[in-house]
mmCIF file of C-alpha atoms in Angstrom:
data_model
loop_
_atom_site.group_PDB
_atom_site.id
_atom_site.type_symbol
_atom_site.label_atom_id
_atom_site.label_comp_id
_atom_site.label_asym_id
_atom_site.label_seq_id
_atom_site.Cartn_x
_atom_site.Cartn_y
_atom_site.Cartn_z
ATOM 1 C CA UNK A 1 121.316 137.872 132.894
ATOM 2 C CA UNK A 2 122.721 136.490 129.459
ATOM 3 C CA UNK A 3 121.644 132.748 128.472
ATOM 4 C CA UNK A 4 124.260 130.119 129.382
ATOM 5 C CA UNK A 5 124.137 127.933 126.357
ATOM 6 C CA UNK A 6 124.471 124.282 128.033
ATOM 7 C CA UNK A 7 124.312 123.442 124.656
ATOM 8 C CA UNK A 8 126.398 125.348 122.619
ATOM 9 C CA UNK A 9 125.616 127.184 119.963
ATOM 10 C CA UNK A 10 124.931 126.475 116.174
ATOM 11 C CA UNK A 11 126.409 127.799 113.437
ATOM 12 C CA UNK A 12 124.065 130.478 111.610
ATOM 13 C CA UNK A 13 125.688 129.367 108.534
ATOM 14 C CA UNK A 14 123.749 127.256 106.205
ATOM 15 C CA UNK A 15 120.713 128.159 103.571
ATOM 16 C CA UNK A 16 118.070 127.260 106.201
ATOM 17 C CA UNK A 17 119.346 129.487 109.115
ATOM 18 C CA UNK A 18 120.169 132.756 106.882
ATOM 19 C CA UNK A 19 116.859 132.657 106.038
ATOM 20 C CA UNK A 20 115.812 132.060 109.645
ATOM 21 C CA UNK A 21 118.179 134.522 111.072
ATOM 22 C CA UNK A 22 117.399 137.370 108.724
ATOM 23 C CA UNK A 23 113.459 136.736 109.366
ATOM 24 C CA UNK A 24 114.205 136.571 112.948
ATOM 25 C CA UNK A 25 115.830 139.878 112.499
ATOM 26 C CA UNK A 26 113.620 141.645 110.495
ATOM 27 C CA UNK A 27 110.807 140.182 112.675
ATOM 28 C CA UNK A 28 112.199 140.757 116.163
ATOM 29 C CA UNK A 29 115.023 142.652 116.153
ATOM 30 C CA UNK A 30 117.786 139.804 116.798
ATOM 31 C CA UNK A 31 117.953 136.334 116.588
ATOM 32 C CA UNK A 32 115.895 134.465 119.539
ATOM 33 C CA UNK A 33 118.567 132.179 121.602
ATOM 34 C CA UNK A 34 116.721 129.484 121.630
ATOM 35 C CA UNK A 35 117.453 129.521 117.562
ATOM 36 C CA UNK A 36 121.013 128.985 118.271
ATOM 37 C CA UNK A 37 120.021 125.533 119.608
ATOM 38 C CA UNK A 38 117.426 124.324 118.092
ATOM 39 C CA UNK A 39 119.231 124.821 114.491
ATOM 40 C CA UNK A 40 121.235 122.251 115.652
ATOM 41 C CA UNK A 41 118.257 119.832 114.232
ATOM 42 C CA UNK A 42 116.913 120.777 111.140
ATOM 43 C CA UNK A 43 114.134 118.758 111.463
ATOM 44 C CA UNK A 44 112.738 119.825 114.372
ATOM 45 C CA UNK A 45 113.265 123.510 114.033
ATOM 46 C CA UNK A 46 110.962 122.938 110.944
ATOM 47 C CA UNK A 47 108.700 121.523 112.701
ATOM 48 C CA UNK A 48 108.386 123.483 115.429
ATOM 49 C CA UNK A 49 108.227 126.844 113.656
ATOM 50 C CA UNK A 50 105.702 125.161 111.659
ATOM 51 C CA UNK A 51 103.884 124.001 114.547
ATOM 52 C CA UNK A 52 104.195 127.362 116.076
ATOM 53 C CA UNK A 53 102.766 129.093 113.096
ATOM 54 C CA UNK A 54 99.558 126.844 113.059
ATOM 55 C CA UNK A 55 99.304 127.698 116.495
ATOM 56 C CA UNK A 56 99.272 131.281 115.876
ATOM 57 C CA UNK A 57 96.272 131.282 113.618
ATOM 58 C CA UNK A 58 94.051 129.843 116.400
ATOM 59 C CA UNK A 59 90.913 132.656 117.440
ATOM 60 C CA UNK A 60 88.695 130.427 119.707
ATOM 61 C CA UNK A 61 90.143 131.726 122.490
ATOM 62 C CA UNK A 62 89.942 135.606 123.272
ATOM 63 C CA UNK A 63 93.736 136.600 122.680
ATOM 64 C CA UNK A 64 94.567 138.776 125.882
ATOM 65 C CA UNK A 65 93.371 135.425 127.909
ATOM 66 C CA UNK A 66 95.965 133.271 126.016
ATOM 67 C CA UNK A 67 98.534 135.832 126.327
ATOM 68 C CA UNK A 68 97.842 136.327 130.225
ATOM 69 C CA UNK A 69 97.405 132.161 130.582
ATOM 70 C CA UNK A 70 101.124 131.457 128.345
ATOM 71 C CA UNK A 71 103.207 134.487 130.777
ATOM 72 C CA UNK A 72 101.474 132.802 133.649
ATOM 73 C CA UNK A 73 102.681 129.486 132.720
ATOM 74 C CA UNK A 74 106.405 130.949 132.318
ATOM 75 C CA UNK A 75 105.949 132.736 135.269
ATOM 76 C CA UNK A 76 105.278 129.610 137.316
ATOM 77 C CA UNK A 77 107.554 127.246 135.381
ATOM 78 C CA UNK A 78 110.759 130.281 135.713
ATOM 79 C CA UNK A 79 111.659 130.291 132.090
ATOM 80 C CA UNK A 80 112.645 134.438 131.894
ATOM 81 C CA UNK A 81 113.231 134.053 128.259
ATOM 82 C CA UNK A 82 109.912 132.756 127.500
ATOM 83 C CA UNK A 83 108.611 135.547 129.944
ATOM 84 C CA UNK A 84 110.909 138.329 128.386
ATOM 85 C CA UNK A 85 109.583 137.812 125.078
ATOM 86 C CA UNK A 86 105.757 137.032 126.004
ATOM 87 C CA UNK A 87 105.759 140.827 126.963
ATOM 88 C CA UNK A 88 108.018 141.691 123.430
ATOM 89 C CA UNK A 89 104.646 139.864 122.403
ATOM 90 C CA UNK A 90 102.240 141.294 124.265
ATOM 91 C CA UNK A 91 103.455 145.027 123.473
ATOM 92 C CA UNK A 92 103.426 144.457 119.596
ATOM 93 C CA UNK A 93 100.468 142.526 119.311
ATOM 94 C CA UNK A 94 98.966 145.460 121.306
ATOM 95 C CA UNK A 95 97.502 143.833 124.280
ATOM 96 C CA UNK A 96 96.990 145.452 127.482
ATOM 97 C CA UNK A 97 100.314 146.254 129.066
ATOM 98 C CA UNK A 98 99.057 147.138 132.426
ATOM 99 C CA UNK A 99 97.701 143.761 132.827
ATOM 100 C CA UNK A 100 100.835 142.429 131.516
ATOM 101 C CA UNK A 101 103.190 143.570 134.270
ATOM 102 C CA UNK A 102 100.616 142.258 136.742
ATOM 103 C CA UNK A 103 101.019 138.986 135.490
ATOM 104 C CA UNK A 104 103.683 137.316 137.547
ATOM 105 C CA UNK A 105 101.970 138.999 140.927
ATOM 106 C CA UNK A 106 98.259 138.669 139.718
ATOM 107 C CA UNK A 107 97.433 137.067 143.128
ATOM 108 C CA UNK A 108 98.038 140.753 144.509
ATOM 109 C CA UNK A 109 96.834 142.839 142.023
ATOM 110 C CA UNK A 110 93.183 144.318 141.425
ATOM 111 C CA UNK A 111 93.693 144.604 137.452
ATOM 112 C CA UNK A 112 92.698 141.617 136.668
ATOM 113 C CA UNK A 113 88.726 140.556 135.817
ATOM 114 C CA UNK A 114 87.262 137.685 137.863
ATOM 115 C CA UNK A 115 87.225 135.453 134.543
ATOM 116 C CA UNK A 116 91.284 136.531 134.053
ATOM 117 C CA UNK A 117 92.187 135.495 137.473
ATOM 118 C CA UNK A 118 90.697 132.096 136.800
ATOM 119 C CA UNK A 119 92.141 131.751 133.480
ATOM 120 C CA UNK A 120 95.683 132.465 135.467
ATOM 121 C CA UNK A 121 94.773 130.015 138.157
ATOM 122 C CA UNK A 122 94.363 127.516 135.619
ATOM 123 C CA UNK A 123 97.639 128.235 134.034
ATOM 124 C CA UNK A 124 99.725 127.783 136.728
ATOM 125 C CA UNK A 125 97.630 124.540 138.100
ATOM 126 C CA UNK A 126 98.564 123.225 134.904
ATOM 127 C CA UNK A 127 102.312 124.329 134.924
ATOM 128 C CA UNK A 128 103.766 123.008 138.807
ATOM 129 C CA UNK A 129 104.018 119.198 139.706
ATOM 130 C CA UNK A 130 101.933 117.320 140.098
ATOM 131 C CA UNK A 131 99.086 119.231 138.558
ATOM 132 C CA UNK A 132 96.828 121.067 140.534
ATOM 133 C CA UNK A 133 93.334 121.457 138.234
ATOM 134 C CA UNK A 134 90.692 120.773 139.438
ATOM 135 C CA UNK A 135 87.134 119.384 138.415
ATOM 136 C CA UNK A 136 85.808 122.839 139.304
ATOM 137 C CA UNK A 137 88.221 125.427 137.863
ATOM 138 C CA UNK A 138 87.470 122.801 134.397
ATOM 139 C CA UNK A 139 83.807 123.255 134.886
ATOM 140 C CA UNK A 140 84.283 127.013 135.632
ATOM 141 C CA UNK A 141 85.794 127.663 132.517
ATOM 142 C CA UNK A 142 84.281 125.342 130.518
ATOM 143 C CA UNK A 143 81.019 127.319 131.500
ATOM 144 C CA UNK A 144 81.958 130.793 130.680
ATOM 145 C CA UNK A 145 84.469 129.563 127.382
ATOM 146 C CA UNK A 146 82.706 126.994 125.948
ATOM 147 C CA UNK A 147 84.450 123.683 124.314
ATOM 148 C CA UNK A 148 86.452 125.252 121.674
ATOM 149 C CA UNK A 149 88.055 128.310 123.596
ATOM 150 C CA UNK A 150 89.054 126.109 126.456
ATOM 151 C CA UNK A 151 90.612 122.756 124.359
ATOM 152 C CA UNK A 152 92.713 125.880 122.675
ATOM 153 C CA UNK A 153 93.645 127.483 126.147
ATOM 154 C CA UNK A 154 94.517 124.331 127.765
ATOM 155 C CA UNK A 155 96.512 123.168 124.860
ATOM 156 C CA UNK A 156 98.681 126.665 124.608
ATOM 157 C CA UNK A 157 99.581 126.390 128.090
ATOM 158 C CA UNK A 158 100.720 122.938 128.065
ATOM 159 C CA UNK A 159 102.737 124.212 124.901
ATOM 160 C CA UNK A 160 104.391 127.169 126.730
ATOM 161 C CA UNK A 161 104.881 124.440 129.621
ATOM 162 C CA UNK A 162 107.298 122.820 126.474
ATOM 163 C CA UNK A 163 108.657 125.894 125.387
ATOM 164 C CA UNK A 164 109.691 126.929 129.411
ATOM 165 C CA UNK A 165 110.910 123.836 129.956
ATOM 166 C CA UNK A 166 112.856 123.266 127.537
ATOM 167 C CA UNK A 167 114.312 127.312 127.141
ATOM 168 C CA UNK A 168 114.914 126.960 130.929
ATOM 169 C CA UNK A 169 116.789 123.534 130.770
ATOM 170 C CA UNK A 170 118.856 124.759 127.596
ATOM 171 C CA UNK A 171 120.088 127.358 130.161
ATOM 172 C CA UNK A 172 118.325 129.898 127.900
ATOM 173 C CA UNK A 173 117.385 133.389 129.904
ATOM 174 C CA UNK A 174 115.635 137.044 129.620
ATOM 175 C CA UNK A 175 117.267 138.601 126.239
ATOM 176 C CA UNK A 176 116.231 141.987 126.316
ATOM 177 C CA UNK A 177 112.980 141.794 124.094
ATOM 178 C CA UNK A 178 110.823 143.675 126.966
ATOM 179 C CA UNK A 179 113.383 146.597 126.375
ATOM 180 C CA UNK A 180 111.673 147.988 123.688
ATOM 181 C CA UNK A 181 108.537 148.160 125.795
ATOM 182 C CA UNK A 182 109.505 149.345 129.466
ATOM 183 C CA UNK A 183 108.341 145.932 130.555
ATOM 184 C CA UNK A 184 111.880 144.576 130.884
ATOM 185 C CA UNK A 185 112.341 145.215 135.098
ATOM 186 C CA UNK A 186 109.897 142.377 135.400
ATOM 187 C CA UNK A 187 111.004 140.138 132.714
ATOM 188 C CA UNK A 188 114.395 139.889 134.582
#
């Protein structure tokens, strides 16, 4: 299902978005939706994709267990873009696509380690209202992460709860990134 732009969308026109567009291109293979909006504010898209790239750099936290923790978030919160491209994500960055698939149905599947399940437990806990963590599922992971890896996980979780949110109330929806990986059936 195409996005339905509530707002509509920006003109790809000035020195700023060529250079965003063509990266986005180069990078992804189109331009993400959610560009098409946010260029709207200058500002913000700056510092956002700054933001974003910061966020990128961060290695406390083993990287399948973010990836798993930020599609379980999207999963829970509904936002198919943000879901669609976590497995664009997950296929380039070369993380384990089996587990991938599983993630929206990990309650039912037998892929998943015992420390994975509780990472995804913890994502969506943190991602319906009110929020469901607990002092144990904290102490779990605080336990078997340390300090570091779980400040990082929490935080990316309650960044992809921004990023669903928002793609999801911008009417944004599944683009087609998954195509290029045979993950797109569940992205939809």
């Amino acid at each position: 299902m195409p996005s339905n732009f509530r707002i509509p969308k920006a003109n790809l026109s000035g020195p700023f978005a060529r250079m965003l567009s063509a990266y986005a291109r180069r990078t992804y293979g189109e331009v993400p939706d959610f560009a098409y909006v946010l260029l709207h504010h200058g500002p913000l898209t700056r510092a956002l994709l700054g933001f974003e790239r910061k966020l990128a750099k961060l290695s406390a936290c083993d990287p399948q267990l973010k990836a798993y923790a930020v599609m379980a978030s999207a999963a829970t919160v509904g936002c198919s873009w943000c879901l669609d491209f976590g497995y664009f994500l997950a296929h380039t960055e070369g993380l384990d696509e089996e587990k991938a698939r599983q993630v929206p149905m990990w309650r039912d599947s037998t892929v998943f380690t015992p420390l994975e399940r509780d990472v995804l437990a913890y994502a969506e806990a943190m991602s319906v209202t009110p929020l469901e963590v607990t002092d144990e599922m904290v102490a779990s992971l605080h336990e078997r992460l340390g300090s570091a890896a779980l400040v990082e996980l929490t935080e990316l979780i309650a960044v992809e709860n921004m990023r669903s949110r928002a793609n999801s109330a911008m009417g944004l929806a599944s683009q087609g990134f998954a195509d290029s990986c045979d993950l797109a059936p569940l992205a939809q």
